[in-house]
mmCIF file of C-alpha atoms in Angstrom:
data_model
loop_
_atom_site.group_PDB
_atom_site.id
_atom_site.type_symbol
_atom_site.label_atom_id
_atom_site.label_comp_id
_atom_site.label_asym_id
_atom_site.label_seq_id
_atom_site.Cartn_x
_atom_site.Cartn_y
_atom_site.Cartn_z
ATOM 1 C CA MET W 1 142.385 44.699 142.660
ATOM 2 C CA ASN W 2 140.743 46.735 139.891
ATOM 3 C CA TRP W 3 140.027 49.848 141.921
ATOM 4 C CA PHE W 4 138.385 53.072 140.764
ATOM 5 C CA LEU W 5 140.427 55.985 142.075
ATOM 6 C CA SER W 6 139.357 59.602 142.214
ATOM 7 C CA GLU W 7 139.422 62.597 144.502
ATOM 8 C CA PHE W 8 136.666 61.198 146.741
ATOM 9 C CA ASN W 9 138.729 58.180 147.889
ATOM 10 C CA ILE W 10 142.376 58.939 147.110
ATOM 11 C CA LEU W 11 143.370 59.682 150.740
ATOM 12 C CA VAL W 12 142.053 56.363 152.018
ATOM 13 C CA TRP W 13 143.554 54.487 149.084
ATOM 14 C CA ARG W 14 147.009 55.886 149.837
ATOM 15 C CA LEU W 15 146.659 54.975 153.496
ATOM 16 C CA ILE W 16 145.560 51.399 152.751
ATOM 17 C CA ASN W 17 147.966 50.817 149.884
ATOM 18 C CA ASN W 18 150.949 51.874 152.019
ATOM 19 C CA TYR W 19 149.782 50.322 155.279
ATOM 20 C CA GLU W 20 152.583 48.794 157.356
ATOM 21 C CA PRO W 21 151.430 47.337 160.691
ATOM 22 C CA ASP W 22 154.719 48.093 162.446
ATOM 23 C CA LYS W 23 154.522 51.779 161.509
ATOM 24 C CA ALA W 24 150.729 52.213 161.475
ATOM 25 C CA PRO W 25 148.807 54.060 164.203
ATOM 26 C CA ASP W 26 147.162 51.948 166.902
ATOM 27 C CA VAL W 27 143.686 52.628 165.482
ATOM 28 C CA THR W 28 142.576 53.643 161.998
ATOM 29 C CA LEU W 29 138.965 54.666 161.371
ATOM 30 C CA ILE W 30 137.587 54.951 157.817
ATOM 31 C CA TYR W 31 134.133 56.510 157.524
ATOM 32 C CA GLY W 32 131.729 57.633 154.838
ATOM 33 C CA PRO W 33 128.246 57.023 153.378
ATOM 34 C CA ARG W 34 126.944 53.701 152.084
ATOM 35 C CA GLY W 35 128.177 52.069 148.912
ATOM 36 C CA ILE W 36 131.468 53.896 148.280
ATOM 37 C CA GLY W 37 133.944 51.059 148.800
ATOM 38 C CA LYS W 38 134.781 50.990 152.522
ATOM 39 C CA SER W 39 134.267 47.229 152.835
ATOM 40 C CA ALA W 40 136.185 46.557 149.618
ATOM 41 C CA LEU W 41 139.146 48.568 150.911
ATOM 42 C CA LEU W 42 139.132 46.656 154.181
ATOM 43 C CA ARG W 43 139.143 43.346 152.302
ATOM 44 C CA TYR W 44 141.979 44.635 150.137
ATOM 45 C CA LEU W 45 144.002 45.543 153.235
ATOM 46 C CA TYR W 46 143.419 42.063 154.647
ATOM 47 C CA GLN W 47 144.546 40.414 151.402
ATOM 48 C CA GLN W 48 147.625 42.617 151.063
ATOM 49 C CA VAL W 49 148.784 42.691 154.676
ATOM 50 C CA GLY W 50 146.568 40.555 156.872
ATOM 51 C CA LEU W 51 147.391 37.212 155.281
ATOM 52 C CA ASN W 52 151.020 37.694 156.253
ATOM 53 C CA GLU W 53 150.120 38.688 159.795
ATOM 54 C CA LYS W 54 148.175 37.021 162.577
ATOM 55 C CA SER W 55 145.051 38.945 161.602
ATOM 56 C CA ILE W 56 141.256 38.750 161.647
ATOM 57 C CA LEU W 57 138.777 40.328 159.231
ATOM 58 C CA THR W 58 135.197 40.486 160.522
ATOM 59 C CA ASN W 59 132.264 42.869 160.859
ATOM 60 C CA ALA W 60 130.289 44.224 163.799
ATOM 61 C CA LEU W 61 127.340 41.864 163.316
ATOM 62 C CA SER W 62 129.552 38.789 163.073
ATOM 63 C CA PHE W 63 131.592 39.836 166.125
ATOM 64 C CA SER W 64 128.356 40.380 168.092
ATOM 65 C CA ARG W 65 126.876 37.026 167.102
ATOM 66 C CA GLN W 66 130.065 35.133 167.896
ATOM 67 C CA TYR W 67 130.279 36.832 171.277
ATOM 68 C CA ALA W 68 126.625 36.009 172.084
ATOM 69 C CA TYR W 69 127.130 32.381 171.041
ATOM 70 C CA ALA W 70 130.307 32.083 173.112
ATOM 71 C CA ALA W 71 128.604 33.597 176.169
ATOM 72 C CA GLN W 72 125.616 31.242 175.886
ATOM 73 C CA ASN W 73 127.726 28.128 175.342
ATOM 74 C CA ASN W 74 130.481 28.701 177.910
ATOM 75 C CA LYS W 75 133.100 29.315 175.200
ATOM 76 C CA LEU W 76 134.153 32.850 176.047
ATOM 77 C CA ASN W 77 137.746 31.788 176.698
ATOM 78 C CA LEU W 78 138.110 30.531 173.118
ATOM 79 C CA PHE W 79 136.429 33.655 171.713
ATOM 80 C CA ARG W 80 138.619 35.982 173.750
ATOM 81 C CA HIS W 81 141.844 34.143 172.990
ATOM 82 C CA ARG W 82 141.138 34.379 169.255
ATOM 83 C CA TYR W 83 140.335 38.090 169.160
ATOM 84 C CA ARG W 84 142.604 39.382 171.912
ATOM 85 C CA SER W 85 145.749 37.682 170.610
ATOM 86 C CA THR W 86 145.470 38.948 167.024
ATOM 87 C CA ARG W 87 148.136 41.268 165.628
ATOM 88 C CA LEU W 88 145.775 43.059 163.239
ATOM 89 C CA LEU W 89 142.016 43.275 163.824
ATOM 90 C CA LEU W 90 139.861 44.622 160.983
ATOM 91 C CA ILE W 91 136.184 45.279 161.784
ATOM 92 C CA ASP W 92 133.706 46.469 159.160
ATOM 93 C CA ASP W 93 130.463 48.438 159.778
ATOM 94 C CA LEU W 94 131.183 49.687 163.281
ATOM 95 C CA GLN W 95 127.700 51.293 163.412
ATOM 96 C CA PHE W 96 126.069 47.897 163.978
ATOM 97 C CA PHE W 97 127.448 47.795 167.522
ATOM 98 C CA GLU W 98 124.901 50.463 168.476
ATOM 99 C CA GLY W 99 122.638 49.328 171.316
ATOM 100 C CA LYS W 100 124.704 46.194 172.083
ATOM 101 C CA VAL W 101 125.948 47.171 175.544
ATOM 102 C CA LYS W 102 127.596 43.868 176.514
ATOM 103 C CA THR W 103 129.256 43.487 173.117
ATOM 104 C CA ILE W 104 130.629 47.041 173.282
ATOM 105 C CA GLU W 105 132.082 46.242 176.700
ATOM 106 C CA GLU W 106 133.726 43.143 175.215
ATOM 107 C CA LEU W 107 135.025 45.240 172.303
ATOM 108 C CA HIS W 108 136.580 47.648 174.809
ATOM 109 C CA TYR W 109 138.488 44.829 176.508
ATOM 110 C CA THR W 110 139.497 43.471 173.095
ATOM 111 C CA TYR W 111 140.895 46.893 172.211
ATOM 112 C CA GLU W 112 142.927 47.014 175.429
ATOM 113 C CA TYR W 113 144.407 43.546 174.909
ATOM 114 C CA VAL W 114 145.193 43.929 171.196
ATOM 115 C CA LEU W 115 146.990 47.237 171.680
ATOM 116 C CA GLY W 116 148.623 46.004 174.872
ATOM 117 C CA ASN W 117 150.188 43.177 172.845
ATOM 118 C CA GLY W 118 151.442 45.580 170.190
ATOM 119 C CA GLY W 119 148.620 44.897 167.730
ATOM 120 C CA LYS W 120 146.706 47.319 165.509
ATOM 121 C CA MET W 121 143.011 47.833 164.677
ATOM 122 C CA VAL W 122 141.258 49.189 161.583
ATOM 123 C CA PHE W 123 137.534 49.983 161.499
ATOM 124 C CA THR W 124 135.007 51.216 158.969
ATOM 125 C CA LEU W 125 131.933 53.248 159.862
ATOM 126 C CA GLU W 126 128.929 54.025 157.651
ATOM 127 C CA ALA W 127 128.240 57.652 158.548
ATOM 128 C CA GLU W 128 128.563 61.172 157.192
ATOM 129 C CA MET W 129 130.553 62.193 160.282
ATOM 130 C CA PRO W 130 132.749 60.141 162.647
ATOM 131 C CA GLN W 131 130.227 60.087 165.496
ATOM 132 C CA LEU W 132 130.911 57.195 167.883
ATOM 133 C CA ASP W 133 128.783 58.218 170.868
ATOM 134 C CA PHE W 134 127.014 54.843 170.750
ATOM 135 C CA LEU W 135 130.273 53.190 171.892
ATOM 136 C CA GLY W 136 130.400 55.211 175.090
ATOM 137 C CA GLU W 137 132.688 58.142 175.820
ATOM 138 C CA ARG W 138 135.791 56.150 176.827
ATOM 139 C CA LEU W 139 135.898 53.784 173.854
ATOM 140 C CA ALA W 140 134.812 56.463 171.371
ATOM 141 C CA SER W 141 137.630 58.768 172.474
ATOM 142 C CA ARG W 142 140.164 55.972 172.087
ATOM 143 C CA PHE W 143 138.994 55.076 168.587
ATOM 144 C CA LEU W 144 139.026 58.720 167.542
ATOM 145 C CA SER W 145 142.501 59.282 168.934
ATOM 146 C CA GLY W 146 144.051 57.419 166.009
ATOM 147 C CA VAL W 147 143.944 58.246 162.297
ATOM 148 C CA VAL W 148 140.445 59.154 161.074
ATOM 149 C CA VAL W 149 140.006 59.310 157.296
ATOM 150 C CA PRO W 150 136.824 60.032 155.317
ATOM 151 C CA ILE W 151 135.667 58.710 151.975
ATOM 152 C CA ASN W 152 133.475 61.403 150.480
ATOM 153 C CA ARG W 153 130.423 61.164 148.251
ATOM 154 C CA LEU W 154 131.134 60.946 144.545
ATOM 155 C CA ARG W 155 130.481 63.963 142.387
ATOM 156 C CA GLU W 156 128.406 63.390 139.259
ATOM 157 C CA ASN W 157 131.398 63.552 136.916
ATOM 158 C CA GLU W 158 133.196 60.966 139.076
ATOM 159 C CA MET W 159 130.190 58.673 138.877
ATOM 160 C CA GLU W 160 130.158 58.988 135.075
ATOM 161 C CA ARG W 161 133.857 58.125 134.935
ATOM 162 C CA PHE W 162 133.299 55.112 137.160
ATOM 163 C CA LEU W 163 130.435 53.866 134.969
ATOM 164 C CA GLU W 164 132.517 54.362 131.836
ATOM 165 C CA GLU W 165 135.374 52.331 133.312
ATOM 166 C CA TYR W 166 132.980 49.671 134.569
ATOM 167 C CA SER W 167 131.214 49.293 131.208
ATOM 168 C CA HIS W 168 134.580 49.147 129.433
ATOM 169 C CA TYR W 169 135.749 46.476 131.897
ATOM 170 C CA LYS W 170 132.565 44.488 131.136
ATOM 171 C CA HIS W 171 132.992 45.002 127.356
ATOM 172 C CA LEU W 172 129.596 46.675 127.048
ATOM 173 C CA PHE W 173 128.519 48.651 123.980
ATOM 174 C CA MET W 174 126.304 51.191 125.670
ATOM 175 C CA ASP W 175 124.870 54.578 124.805
ATOM 176 C CA ARG W 176 126.845 57.176 126.790
ATOM 177 C CA LEU W 177 123.582 58.983 127.579
ATOM 178 C CA VAL W 178 122.522 55.964 129.624
ATOM 179 C CA LEU W 179 125.620 56.304 131.781
ATOM 180 C CA GLU W 180 124.916 60.000 132.269
ATOM 181 C CA VAL W 181 121.356 59.289 133.402
ATOM 182 C CA ILE W 182 122.456 56.577 135.839
ATOM 183 C CA ALA W 183 125.054 58.982 137.251
ATOM 184 C CA GLU W 184 122.325 61.581 137.789
ATOM 185 C CA ARG W 185 120.001 59.143 139.563
ATOM 186 C CA THR W 186 122.457 57.364 141.882
ATOM 187 C CA ASN W 187 124.895 58.655 144.475
ATOM 188 C CA ASN W 188 127.110 55.692 145.302
ATOM 189 C CA LEU W 189 129.032 52.924 143.557
ATOM 190 C CA THR W 190 126.886 50.096 144.898
ATOM 191 C CA ASP W 191 123.594 51.530 143.641
ATOM 192 C CA ALA W 192 125.093 52.592 140.314
ATOM 193 C CA THR W 193 126.493 49.116 139.659
ATOM 194 C CA LYS W 194 123.219 47.489 140.702
ATOM 195 C CA VAL W 195 121.168 49.698 138.356
ATOM 196 C CA LEU W 196 123.546 49.032 135.472
ATOM 197 C CA GLU W 197 123.468 45.253 135.963
ATOM 198 C CA GLN W 198 119.670 45.217 136.299
ATOM 199 C CA PHE W 199 119.342 47.286 133.137
ATOM 200 C CA ILE W 200 121.543 44.850 131.198
ATOM 201 C CA LYS W 201 119.347 41.917 132.276
ATOM 202 C CA PHE W 202 116.204 43.868 131.349
ATOM 203 C CA ALA W 203 117.595 44.692 127.903
ATOM 204 C CA GLU W 204 118.546 41.044 127.340
ATOM 205 C CA LEU W 205 115.032 39.900 128.197
ATOM 206 C CA GLN W 206 113.583 42.533 125.872
ATOM 207 C CA GLN W 207 116.182 41.658 123.228
ATOM 208 C CA ASP W 208 116.865 45.371 122.928
ATOM 209 C CA GLU W 209 119.971 47.531 122.628
ATOM 210 C CA LEU W 210 121.567 49.301 125.572
ATOM 211 C CA ASN W 211 120.209 52.668 124.527
ATOM 212 C CA LEU W 212 118.344 55.502 126.243
ATOM 213 C CA SER W 213 114.830 54.444 125.196
ATOM 214 C CA CYS W 214 115.389 50.932 126.549
ATOM 215 C CA PHE W 215 116.753 52.372 129.786
ATOM 216 C CA GLN W 216 113.679 54.583 130.217
ATOM 217 C CA ALA W 217 111.439 51.527 129.763
ATOM 218 C CA PHE W 218 113.542 49.710 132.376
ATOM 219 C CA TRP W 219 113.364 52.655 134.797
ATOM 220 C CA ASP W 220 109.567 52.928 134.445
ATOM 221 C CA HIS W 221 109.299 49.184 135.083
ATOM 222 C CA GLU W 222 111.377 49.475 138.263
ATOM 223 C CA GLU W 223 109.348 52.435 139.512
ATOM 224 C CA ARG W 224 106.111 50.449 139.101
ATOM 225 C CA LYS W 225 107.664 47.569 141.046
ATOM 226 C CA LYS W 226 108.456 49.911 143.941
ATOM 227 C CA ASP W 227 104.757 50.654 144.384
ATOM 228 C CA VAL W 228 104.026 47.014 145.200
ATOM 229 C CA LEU W 229 107.136 46.383 147.282
ATOM 230 C CA ALA W 230 106.138 45.184 150.755
ATOM 231 C CA ASP W 231 107.682 47.995 152.762
ATOM 232 C CA PRO W 232 106.040 49.988 155.597
ATOM 233 C CA LEU W 233 105.319 53.128 153.562
ATOM 234 C CA ASN W 234 103.603 51.202 150.761
ATOM 235 C CA ILE W 235 101.597 49.167 153.275
ATOM 236 C CA ILE W 236 100.473 52.339 155.054
ATOM 237 C CA ARG W 237 99.406 53.801 151.703
ATOM 238 C CA MET W 238 97.425 50.670 150.751
ATOM 239 C CA ALA W 239 95.827 50.353 154.204
ATOM 240 C CA ALA W 240 94.664 53.964 154.042
ATOM 241 C CA GLN W 241 93.313 53.454 150.529
ATOM 242 C CA THR W 242 91.549 50.183 151.359
ATOM 243 C CA MET W 243 90.034 51.495 154.600
ATOM 244 C CA GLU W 244 89.174 54.824 152.926
ATOM 245 C CA VAL W 245 90.925 57.108 155.396
ATOM 246 C CA PRO W 246 93.518 59.829 154.696
ATOM 247 C CA ILE W 247 97.139 58.776 155.144
ATOM 248 C CA ALA W 248 97.742 61.874 157.273
ATOM 249 C CA ASP W 249 95.061 60.686 159.729
ATOM 250 C CA LEU W 250 96.378 57.116 159.770
ATOM 251 C CA VAL W 251 99.883 58.178 160.815
ATOM 252 C CA GLY W 252 98.644 61.191 162.769
ATOM 253 C CA THR W 253 96.949 61.751 166.105
ATOM 254 C CA SER W 254 93.370 60.939 165.120
ATOM 255 C CA ARG W 255 91.703 58.378 167.393
ATOM 256 C CA THR W 256 88.355 57.942 165.695
ATOM 257 C CA PRO W 257 87.264 54.279 165.560
ATOM 258 C CA ARG W 258 87.594 54.173 161.774
ATOM 259 C CA VAL W 259 91.115 55.604 161.732
ATOM 260 C CA ASN W 260 92.161 53.472 164.697
ATOM 261 C CA GLU W 261 91.080 50.327 162.884
ATOM 262 C CA ALA W 262 92.915 51.342 159.712
ATOM 263 C CA ARG W 263 96.037 52.075 161.762
ATOM 264 C CA GLN W 264 95.809 48.709 163.510
ATOM 265 C CA LEU W 265 95.440 46.978 160.161
ATOM 266 C CA ALA W 266 98.514 48.783 158.793
ATOM 267 C CA ILE W 267 100.553 47.849 161.880
ATOM 268 C CA TYR W 268 99.429 44.221 161.703
ATOM 269 C CA THR W 269 100.287 43.979 158.005
ATOM 270 C CA ILE W 270 103.694 45.621 158.410
ATOM 271 C CA ARG W 271 104.569 43.249 161.221
ATOM 272 C CA THR W 272 103.349 40.253 159.173
ATOM 273 C CA LEU W 273 104.946 41.083 155.819
ATOM 274 C CA CYS W 274 108.046 43.081 156.753
ATOM 275 C CA GLN W 275 108.870 41.223 159.983
ATOM 276 C CA ILE W 276 110.544 44.254 161.547
ATOM 277 C CA SER W 277 110.620 45.011 165.251
ATOM 278 C CA TYR W 278 107.835 46.829 167.067
ATOM 279 C CA PRO W 279 110.115 49.791 167.917
ATOM 280 C CA ALA W 280 110.970 50.080 164.198
ATOM 281 C CA ILE W 281 107.272 50.039 163.271
ATOM 282 C CA ALA W 282 106.507 52.636 165.946
ATOM 283 C CA VAL W 283 108.735 55.173 164.173
ATOM 284 C CA TYR W 284 106.312 55.310 161.221
ATOM 285 C CA PHE W 285 103.399 56.205 163.506
ATOM 286 C CA ASN W 286 105.245 58.413 166.020
ATOM 287 C CA ARG W 287 104.177 56.159 168.884
ATOM 288 C CA ASN W 288 105.865 53.817 171.350
ATOM 289 C CA HIS W 289 106.467 50.120 170.753
ATOM 290 C CA SER W 290 103.942 48.995 173.397
ATOM 291 C CA THR W 291 101.191 50.668 171.348
ATOM 292 C CA MET W 292 102.358 48.670 168.327
ATOM 293 C CA ILE W 293 102.137 45.407 170.257
ATOM 294 C CA SER W 294 98.652 46.269 171.520
ATOM 295 C CA SER W 295 97.466 47.265 168.025
ATOM 296 C CA PHE W 296 98.806 44.033 166.525
ATOM 297 C CA LYS W 297 96.975 41.887 169.095
ATOM 298 C CA LYS W 298 93.716 43.803 168.693
ATOM 299 C CA MET W 299 93.791 43.396 164.914
ATOM 300 C CA GLN W 300 94.621 39.712 165.261
ATOM 301 C CA GLU W 301 91.437 39.239 167.314
ATOM 302 C CA LYS W 302 89.340 41.310 164.899
ATOM 303 C CA LEU W 303 90.466 39.309 161.868
ATOM 304 C CA ASP W 304 89.260 36.131 163.580
ATOM 305 C CA ASN W 305 85.765 37.568 164.073
ATOM 306 C CA ASN W 306 85.149 40.188 161.366
ATOM 307 C CA GLN W 307 84.755 38.758 157.856
ATOM 308 C CA GLU W 308 84.494 42.176 156.163
ATOM 309 C CA LEU W 309 87.747 43.320 157.750
ATOM 310 C CA LYS W 310 89.357 40.015 156.826
ATOM 311 C CA GLU W 311 88.460 40.598 153.169
ATOM 312 C CA LYS W 312 90.055 44.026 153.239
ATOM 313 C CA TYR W 313 93.181 42.511 154.755
ATOM 314 C CA LYS W 314 93.274 39.982 151.906
ATOM 315 C CA ILE W 315 93.044 42.817 149.361
ATOM 316 C CA ILE W 316 96.144 44.420 150.866
ATOM 317 C CA LEU W 317 97.979 41.094 151.021
ATOM 318 C CA ASN W 318 97.219 40.339 147.373
ATOM 319 C CA VAL W 319 98.728 43.636 146.250
ATOM 320 C CA PHE W 320 102.085 42.808 147.799
ATOM 321 C CA LYS W 321 102.115 39.038 147.386
ATOM 322 C CA ALA W 322 101.553 39.407 143.652
#
């Protein structure tokens, strides 16, 4: 594994690189912000140790889906035998168990069986602090009773070093100033790598060198693309502009007919284009999810009967569908 090591991740690297199941603590929790290598370290541990053990590498979403499928199809015995008899259980992205009450209960029993059979568990959590309240007090306290190790955010000089190593690994002839700018504008390895790869593709299409002027052209291009990305904030902005109402009124407490209609149109469009849940949409308007459902239905009826409103809806759609 070609791994970038620095002060931000050295403690976790030492723990993983020297991990011995027989001597390891019952539970190991690795936490830190997004995009700093938690998942990669877990995969590395599985490849180094797990393949020689009776082990399972999964993530919270996969565990939850498998449990739901097993419960619906009368296959819980198979599911439980697989997970509860493992010697080493590695679960990525623990935060995605939040709100899944039945799955958390199943995870608790899995924990009891795995440890009762002498097995070990390793988790990762995307968070600035190891807060596990969403698991319930009993399970959270058990998970936190083991070894808890953070991976910190990279400092700017660490990001520059990472980008230098990455570009050298890829045999890229790149202006160092570009690497400095990317380091300034990103705060994790995932985003930095993504920006660098996108820039290389942009430069190839432009048949240009990997220099600072080309990077600025790329960055401006990406910023313009963000304005037409179909996300809730952009849709709210376009709905307010198209319906000629202030954004502050649209997301605020105003209940005038004009603002209400603009708000309903924004909610309808967000639900249609972004396909996110009503509770998630409600956050943008500081209202409850039942109001979102009602607004969606009202706008659906209006679009069937109001040609002028339908045309305005098409204007918004065309911005994002383009």
